[in-house]
Coordinates of C-alpha atoms and ligand atoms in Angstrom, one line a residue:
X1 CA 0.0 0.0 0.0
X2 CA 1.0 3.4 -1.1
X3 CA 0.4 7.1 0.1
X4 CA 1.3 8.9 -2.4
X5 CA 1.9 12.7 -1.4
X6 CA -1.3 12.6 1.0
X7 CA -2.4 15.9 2.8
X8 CA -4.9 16.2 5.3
X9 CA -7.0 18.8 7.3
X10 CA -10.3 18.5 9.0
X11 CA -12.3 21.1 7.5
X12 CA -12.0 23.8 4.9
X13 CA -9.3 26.4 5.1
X14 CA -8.5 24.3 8.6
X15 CA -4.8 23.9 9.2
X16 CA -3.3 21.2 7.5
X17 CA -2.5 18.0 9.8
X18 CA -0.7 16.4 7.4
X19 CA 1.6 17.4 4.5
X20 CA 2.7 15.8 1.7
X21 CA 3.3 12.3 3.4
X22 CA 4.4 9.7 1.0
X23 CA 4.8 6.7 2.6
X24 CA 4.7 2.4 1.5
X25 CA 4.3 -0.6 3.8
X26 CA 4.5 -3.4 2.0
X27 CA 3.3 -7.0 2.4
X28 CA 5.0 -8.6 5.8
X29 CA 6.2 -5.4 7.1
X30 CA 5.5 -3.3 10.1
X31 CA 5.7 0.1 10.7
X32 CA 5.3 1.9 14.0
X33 CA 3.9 5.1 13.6
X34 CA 5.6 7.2 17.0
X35 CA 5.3 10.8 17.7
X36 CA 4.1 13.1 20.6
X37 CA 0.1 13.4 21.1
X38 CA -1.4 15.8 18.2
X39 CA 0.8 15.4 15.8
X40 CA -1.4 13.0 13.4
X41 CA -0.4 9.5 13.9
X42 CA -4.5 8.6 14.5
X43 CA -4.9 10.9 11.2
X44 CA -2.3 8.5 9.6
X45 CA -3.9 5.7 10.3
X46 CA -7.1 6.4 9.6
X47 CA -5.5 7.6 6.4
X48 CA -4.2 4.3 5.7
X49 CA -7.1 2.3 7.2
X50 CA -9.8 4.2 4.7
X51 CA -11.2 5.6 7.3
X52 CA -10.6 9.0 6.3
X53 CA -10.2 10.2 2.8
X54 CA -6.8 12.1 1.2
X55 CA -7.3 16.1 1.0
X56 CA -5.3 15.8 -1.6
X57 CA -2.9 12.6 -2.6
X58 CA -3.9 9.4 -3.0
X59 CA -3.9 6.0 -0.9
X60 CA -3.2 3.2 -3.5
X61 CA -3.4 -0.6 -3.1
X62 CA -4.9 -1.0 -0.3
X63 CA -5.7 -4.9 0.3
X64 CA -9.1 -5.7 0.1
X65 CA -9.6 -6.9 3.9
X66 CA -8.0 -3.8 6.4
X67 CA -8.7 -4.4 9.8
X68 CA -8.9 -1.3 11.8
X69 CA -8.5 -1.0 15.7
X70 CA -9.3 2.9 16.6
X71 CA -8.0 3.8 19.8
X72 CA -11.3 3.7 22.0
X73 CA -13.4 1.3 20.8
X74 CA -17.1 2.7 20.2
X75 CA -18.6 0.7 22.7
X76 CA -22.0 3.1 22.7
X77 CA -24.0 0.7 20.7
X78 CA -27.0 -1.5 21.3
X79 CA -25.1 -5.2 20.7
X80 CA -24.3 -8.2 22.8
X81 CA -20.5 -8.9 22.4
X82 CA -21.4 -12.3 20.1
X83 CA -24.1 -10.1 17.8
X84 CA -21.9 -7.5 17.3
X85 CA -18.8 -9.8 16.5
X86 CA -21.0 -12.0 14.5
X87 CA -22.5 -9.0 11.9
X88 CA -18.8 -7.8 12.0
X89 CA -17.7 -11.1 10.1
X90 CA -20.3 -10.6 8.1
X91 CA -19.7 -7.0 7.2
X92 CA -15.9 -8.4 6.3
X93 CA -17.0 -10.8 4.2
X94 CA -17.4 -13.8 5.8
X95 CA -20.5 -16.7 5.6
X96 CA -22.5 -16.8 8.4
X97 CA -20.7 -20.2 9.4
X98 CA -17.7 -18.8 8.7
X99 CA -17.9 -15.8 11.1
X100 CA -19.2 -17.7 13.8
X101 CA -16.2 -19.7 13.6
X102 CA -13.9 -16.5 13.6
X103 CA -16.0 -15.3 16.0
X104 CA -16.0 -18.3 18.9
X105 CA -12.1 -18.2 18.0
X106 CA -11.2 -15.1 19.1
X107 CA -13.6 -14.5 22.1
X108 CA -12.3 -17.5 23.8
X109 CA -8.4 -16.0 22.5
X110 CA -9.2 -12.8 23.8
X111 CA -11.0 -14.2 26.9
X112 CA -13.9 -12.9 26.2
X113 CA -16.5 -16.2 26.9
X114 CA -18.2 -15.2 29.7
X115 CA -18.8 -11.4 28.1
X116 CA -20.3 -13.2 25.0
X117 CA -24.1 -11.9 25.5
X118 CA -23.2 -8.4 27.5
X119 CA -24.0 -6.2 25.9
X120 CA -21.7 -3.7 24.8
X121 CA -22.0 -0.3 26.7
X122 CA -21.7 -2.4 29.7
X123 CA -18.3 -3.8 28.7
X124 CA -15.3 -1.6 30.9
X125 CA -12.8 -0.2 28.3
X126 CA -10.1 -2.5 28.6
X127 CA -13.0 -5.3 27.8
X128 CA -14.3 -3.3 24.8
X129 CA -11.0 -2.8 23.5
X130 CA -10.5 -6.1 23.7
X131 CA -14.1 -6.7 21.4
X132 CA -12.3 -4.2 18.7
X133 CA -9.0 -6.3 18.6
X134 CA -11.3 -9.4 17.7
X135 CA -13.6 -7.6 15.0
X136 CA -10.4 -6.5 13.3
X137 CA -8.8 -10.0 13.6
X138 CA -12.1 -12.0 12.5
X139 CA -10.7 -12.0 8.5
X140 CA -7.2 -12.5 8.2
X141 CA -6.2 -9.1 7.6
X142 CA -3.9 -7.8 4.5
X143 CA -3.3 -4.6 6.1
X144 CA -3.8 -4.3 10.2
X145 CA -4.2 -0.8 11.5
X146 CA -3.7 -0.4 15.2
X147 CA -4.4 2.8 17.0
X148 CA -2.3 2.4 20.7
X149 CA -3.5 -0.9 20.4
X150 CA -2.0 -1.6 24.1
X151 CA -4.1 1.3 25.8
X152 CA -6.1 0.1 28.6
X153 CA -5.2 -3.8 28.3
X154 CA -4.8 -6.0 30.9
X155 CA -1.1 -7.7 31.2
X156 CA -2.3 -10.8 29.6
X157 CA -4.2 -9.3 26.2
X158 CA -1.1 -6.7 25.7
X159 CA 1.0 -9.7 25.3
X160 CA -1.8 -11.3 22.4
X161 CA -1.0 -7.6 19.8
X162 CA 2.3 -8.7 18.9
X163 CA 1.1 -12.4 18.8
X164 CA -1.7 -10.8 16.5
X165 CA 0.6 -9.0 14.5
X166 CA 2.9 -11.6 14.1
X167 CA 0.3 -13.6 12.6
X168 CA -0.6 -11.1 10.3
X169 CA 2.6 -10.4 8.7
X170 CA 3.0 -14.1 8.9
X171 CA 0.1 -14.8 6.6
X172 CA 1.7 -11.8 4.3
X173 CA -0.3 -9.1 5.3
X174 CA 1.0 -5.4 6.7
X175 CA 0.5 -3.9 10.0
X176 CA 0.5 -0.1 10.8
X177 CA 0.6 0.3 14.8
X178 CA 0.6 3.9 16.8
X179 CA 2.4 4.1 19.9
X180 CA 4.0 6.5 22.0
X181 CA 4.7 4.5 25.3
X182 CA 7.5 2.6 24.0
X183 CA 5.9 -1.0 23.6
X184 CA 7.4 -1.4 20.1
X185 CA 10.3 -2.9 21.7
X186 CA 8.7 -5.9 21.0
X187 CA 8.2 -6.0 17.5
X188 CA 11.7 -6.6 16.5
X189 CA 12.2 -5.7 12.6
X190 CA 9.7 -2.8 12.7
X191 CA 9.8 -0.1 10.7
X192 CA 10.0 3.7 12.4
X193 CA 7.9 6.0 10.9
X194 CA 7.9 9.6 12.9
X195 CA 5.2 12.1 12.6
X196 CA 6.0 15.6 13.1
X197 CA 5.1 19.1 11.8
X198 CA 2.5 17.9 9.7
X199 CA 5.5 15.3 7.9
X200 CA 6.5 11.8 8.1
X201 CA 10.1 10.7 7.7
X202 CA 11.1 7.1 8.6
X203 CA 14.2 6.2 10.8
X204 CA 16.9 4.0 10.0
X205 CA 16.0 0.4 10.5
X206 CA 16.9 -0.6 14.4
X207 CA 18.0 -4.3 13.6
X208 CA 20.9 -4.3 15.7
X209 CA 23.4 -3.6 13.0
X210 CA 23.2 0.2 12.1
X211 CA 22.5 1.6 15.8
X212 CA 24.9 2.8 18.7
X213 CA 24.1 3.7 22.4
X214 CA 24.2 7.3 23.8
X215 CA 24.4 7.9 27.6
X216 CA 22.5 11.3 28.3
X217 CA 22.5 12.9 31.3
X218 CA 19.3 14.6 32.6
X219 CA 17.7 16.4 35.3
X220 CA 15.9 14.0 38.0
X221 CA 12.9 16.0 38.0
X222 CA 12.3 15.6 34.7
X223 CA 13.1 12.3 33.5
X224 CA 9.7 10.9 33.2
X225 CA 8.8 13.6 30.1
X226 CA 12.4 13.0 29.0
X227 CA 12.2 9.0 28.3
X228 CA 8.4 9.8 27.1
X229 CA 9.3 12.6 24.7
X230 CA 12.4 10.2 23.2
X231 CA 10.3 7.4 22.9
X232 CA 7.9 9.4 21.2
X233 CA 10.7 10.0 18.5
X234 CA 11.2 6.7 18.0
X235 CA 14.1 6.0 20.2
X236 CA 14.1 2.9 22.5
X237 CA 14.9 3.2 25.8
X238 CA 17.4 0.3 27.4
X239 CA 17.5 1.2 31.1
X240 CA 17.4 4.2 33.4
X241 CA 20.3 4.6 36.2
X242 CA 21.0 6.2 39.0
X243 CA 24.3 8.3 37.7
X244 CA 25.8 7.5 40.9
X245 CA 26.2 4.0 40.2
X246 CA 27.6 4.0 36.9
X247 CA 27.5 0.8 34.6
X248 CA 30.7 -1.2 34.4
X249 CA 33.6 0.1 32.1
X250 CA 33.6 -0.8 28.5
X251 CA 30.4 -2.9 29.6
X252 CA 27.4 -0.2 29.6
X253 CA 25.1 -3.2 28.6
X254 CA 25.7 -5.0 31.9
X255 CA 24.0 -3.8 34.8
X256 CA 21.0 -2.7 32.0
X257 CA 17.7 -2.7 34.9
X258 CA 14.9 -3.4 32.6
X259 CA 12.8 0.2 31.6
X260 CA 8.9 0.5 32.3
X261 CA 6.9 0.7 29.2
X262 CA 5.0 3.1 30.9
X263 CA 7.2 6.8 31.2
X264 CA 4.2 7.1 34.2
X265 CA 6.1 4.9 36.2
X266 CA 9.5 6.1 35.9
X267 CA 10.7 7.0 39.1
X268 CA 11.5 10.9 39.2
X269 CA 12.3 11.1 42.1
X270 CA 16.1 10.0 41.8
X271 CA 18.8 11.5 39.4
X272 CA 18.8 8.8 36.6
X273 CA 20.2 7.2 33.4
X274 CA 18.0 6.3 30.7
X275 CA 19.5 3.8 27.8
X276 CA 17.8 3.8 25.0
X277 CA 18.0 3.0 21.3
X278 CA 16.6 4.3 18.3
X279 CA 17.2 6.4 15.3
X280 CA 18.5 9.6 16.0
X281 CA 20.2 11.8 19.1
X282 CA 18.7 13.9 21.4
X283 CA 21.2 15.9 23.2
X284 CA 20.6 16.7 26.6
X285 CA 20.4 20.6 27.3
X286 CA 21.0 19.8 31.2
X287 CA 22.5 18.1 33.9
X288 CA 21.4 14.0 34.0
X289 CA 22.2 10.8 31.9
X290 CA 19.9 9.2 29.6
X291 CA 21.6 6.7 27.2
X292 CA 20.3 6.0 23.7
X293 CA 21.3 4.3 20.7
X294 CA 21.4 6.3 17.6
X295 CA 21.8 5.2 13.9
X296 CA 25.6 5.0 12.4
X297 CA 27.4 3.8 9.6
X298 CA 28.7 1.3 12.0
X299 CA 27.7 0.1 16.0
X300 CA 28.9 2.4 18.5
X301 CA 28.1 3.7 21.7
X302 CA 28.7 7.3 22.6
X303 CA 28.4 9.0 26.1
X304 CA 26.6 12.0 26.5
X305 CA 27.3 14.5 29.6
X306 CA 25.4 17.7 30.4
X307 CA 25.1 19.3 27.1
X308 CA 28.2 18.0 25.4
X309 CA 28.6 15.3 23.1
X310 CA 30.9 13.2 21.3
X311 CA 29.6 10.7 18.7
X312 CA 31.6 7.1 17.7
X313 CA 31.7 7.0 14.2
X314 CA 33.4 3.9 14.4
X315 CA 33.0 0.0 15.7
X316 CA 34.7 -0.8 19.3
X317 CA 33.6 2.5 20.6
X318 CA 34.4 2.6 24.1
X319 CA 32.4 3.7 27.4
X320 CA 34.8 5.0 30.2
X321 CA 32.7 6.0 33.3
X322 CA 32.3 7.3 37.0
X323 CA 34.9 10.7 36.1
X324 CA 34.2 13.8 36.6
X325 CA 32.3 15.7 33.4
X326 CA 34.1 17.9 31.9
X327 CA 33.5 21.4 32.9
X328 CA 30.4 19.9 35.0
X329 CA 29.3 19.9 38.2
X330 CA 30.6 17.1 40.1
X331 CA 27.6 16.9 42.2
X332 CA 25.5 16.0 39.3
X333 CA 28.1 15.0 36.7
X334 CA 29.4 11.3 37.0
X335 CA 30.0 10.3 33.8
X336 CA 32.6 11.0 30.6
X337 CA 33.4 9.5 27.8
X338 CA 36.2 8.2 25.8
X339 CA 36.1 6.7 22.6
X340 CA 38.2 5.1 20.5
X341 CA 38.1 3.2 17.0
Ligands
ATP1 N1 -12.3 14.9 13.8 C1 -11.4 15.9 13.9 N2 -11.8 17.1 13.6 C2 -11.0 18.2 13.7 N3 -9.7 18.1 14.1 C3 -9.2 16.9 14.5 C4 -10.1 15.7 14.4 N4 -9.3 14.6 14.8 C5 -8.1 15.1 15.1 N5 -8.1 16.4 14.9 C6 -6.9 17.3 15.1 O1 -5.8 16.8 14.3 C7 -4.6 16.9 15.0 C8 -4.0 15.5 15.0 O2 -4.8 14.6 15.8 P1 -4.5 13.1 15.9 O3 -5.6 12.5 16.7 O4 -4.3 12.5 14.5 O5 -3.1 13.1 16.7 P2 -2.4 11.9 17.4 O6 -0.9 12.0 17.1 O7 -3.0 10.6 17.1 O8 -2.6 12.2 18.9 P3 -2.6 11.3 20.2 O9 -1.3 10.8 20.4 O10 -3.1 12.2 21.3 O11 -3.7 10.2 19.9 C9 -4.9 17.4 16.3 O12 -4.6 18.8 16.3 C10 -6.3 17.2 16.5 O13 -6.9 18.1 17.3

């Protein structure tokens, strides 16, 4: 599927929310749509899904069965959970027999048996959300479009989306998923696609082989919005440290503490490190350490103190820690850098 140079505003002589986005996803390939709240990653989607319809541009090749998943289900309608999934398959395409199959397969995959004759405005929202993952998921998809699919799941059903999507891309379809809490981590092989200013740009691929690490320092107090607003560009996040017990020399990987998904339950109350991963480099304007892994020619790790930076441009790229910063404040500072090639 193709946008081709797609623009997008709500109303007349509204102000554009998208601009000239060209964009492809193509059969068994994933692309997580990240960026901060308002940007247009719902827009995209709906874009994509046919939901909405182009300004100007085009959406072409679209597969014939999309599955959309908005991000609150629209609960306020007069169904049980089984006549509502059961005139779903049918609206996708299915034979009565058919979607009553699909449908018994993914209420009792969703654990949703014993909500099979509620009827929907009574459903909580995690529960409803659940219904929308199923209706999407009754036709094997070619294109699946997830809207913060993970948003107001239970533990158990946010492990079932990358199951789902995995099956998806496994059968050859494509999947389109929003998200700005980080969860990507687990679709390995993902595609990054951004949204900001109205325009899309797609990162470098984060398999492993074309990213480094930056340590960046930040301040305590604001950590949480820090690891949230680098997640939302796409970055992944490896751990968050206290700066006062740097990470073994050379080693930055090894006393990794695993990162909350949710940026919520950072703790900000402690000075901390944040390793993260992604596509590009934030540098941090003041004192703190966040690390991140950025996009090079070659892997590398870099370490980032108050708001200098130095950048390995080269494999074997070295972390020296727990010295002084230079020109910091050794209260705060705890961490330099030294790189080599
Ligand atoms: N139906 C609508 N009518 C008018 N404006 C809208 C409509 N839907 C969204 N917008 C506006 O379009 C912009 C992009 O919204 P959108 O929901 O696509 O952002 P988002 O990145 O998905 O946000 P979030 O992360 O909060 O879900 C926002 O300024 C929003 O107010």
């Amino acid at each position: 599927m193709r946008l081709d140079g797609v623009w997008l505003r709500y109303r007349r002589h509204g102000p554009w929310v998208l601009r000239q986005v060209d964009a492809t996803i193509g059969a068994g390939e994933v692309a997580v749509v990240l960026g901060r709240n308002g940007v247009g990653k719902s827009t995209l989607l709906q874009l994509a899904a046919g939901v909405l319809r182009p300004s100007r541009g085009r959406v072409v090749d679209r597969p014939a069965v999309v599955g959309w998943v908005p991000e609150r289900f629209p609960a306020d309608q007069p169904f049980t959970v089984g006549a509502y999934l059961s005139a779903m398959g049918r609206v996708a395409g299915l034979s009565g027999p058919a979607a009553d199959r699909a449908v018994a397969h993914w209420v009792e995959r969703l654990g949703l048996t014993r909500f099979h004759d509620v009827r929907l405005p009574q459903l909580s929202k995690g529960t409803a959300q659940k219904v929308g993952l199923a209706q999407a998921m009754l036709r094997p998809p070619g294109l699946l479009v997830l809207d913060e699919p993970w948003e107001g799941l239970d533990a158990a059903a946010r492990e079932l989306v990358p199951e789902m999507i995995g099956e998806v891309l496994a059968g050859g379809g494509a999947v389109l998923v929003s998200d700005h809490r980080g969860e990507t981590v687990r679709l390995p092989g993902a595609r990054h696609w951004s949204v900001a200013d109205g325009t899309l740009t797609e990162a470098a691929p984060s398999d492993g082989s074309a990213v480094a690490v930056v340590e960046l320092a930040v301040p305590a107090a604001g950590l949480a919005a820090a690891v949230a607003r680098l997640r939302a560009d796409g970055h992944q996040i490896l751990r968050i440290r206290d700066h006062a017990v740097p990470p073994a020399a050379g080693s930055p990987e090894r006393s990794v503490t695993p990162c909350p998904a949710d940026p919520e339950a950072v703790p900000g109350g402690a000075p901390g490190v944040v390793s993260e991963v992604g596509s590009g480099t934030r540098a941090g304007g003041a004192p703190g350490v966040v690390s991140e892994a950025v996009p090079g020619g070659a892997p590398g790790v870099v370490s980032e103190v108050g708001s200098g930076a130095r950048a390995g441009g080269a494999p074997g790229v070295v972390s020296d820690v727990a010295r002084e910063a230079p020109g910091g404040d050794a209260g705060r500072s705890g961490v330099t850098s030294e790189v080599s090639g």
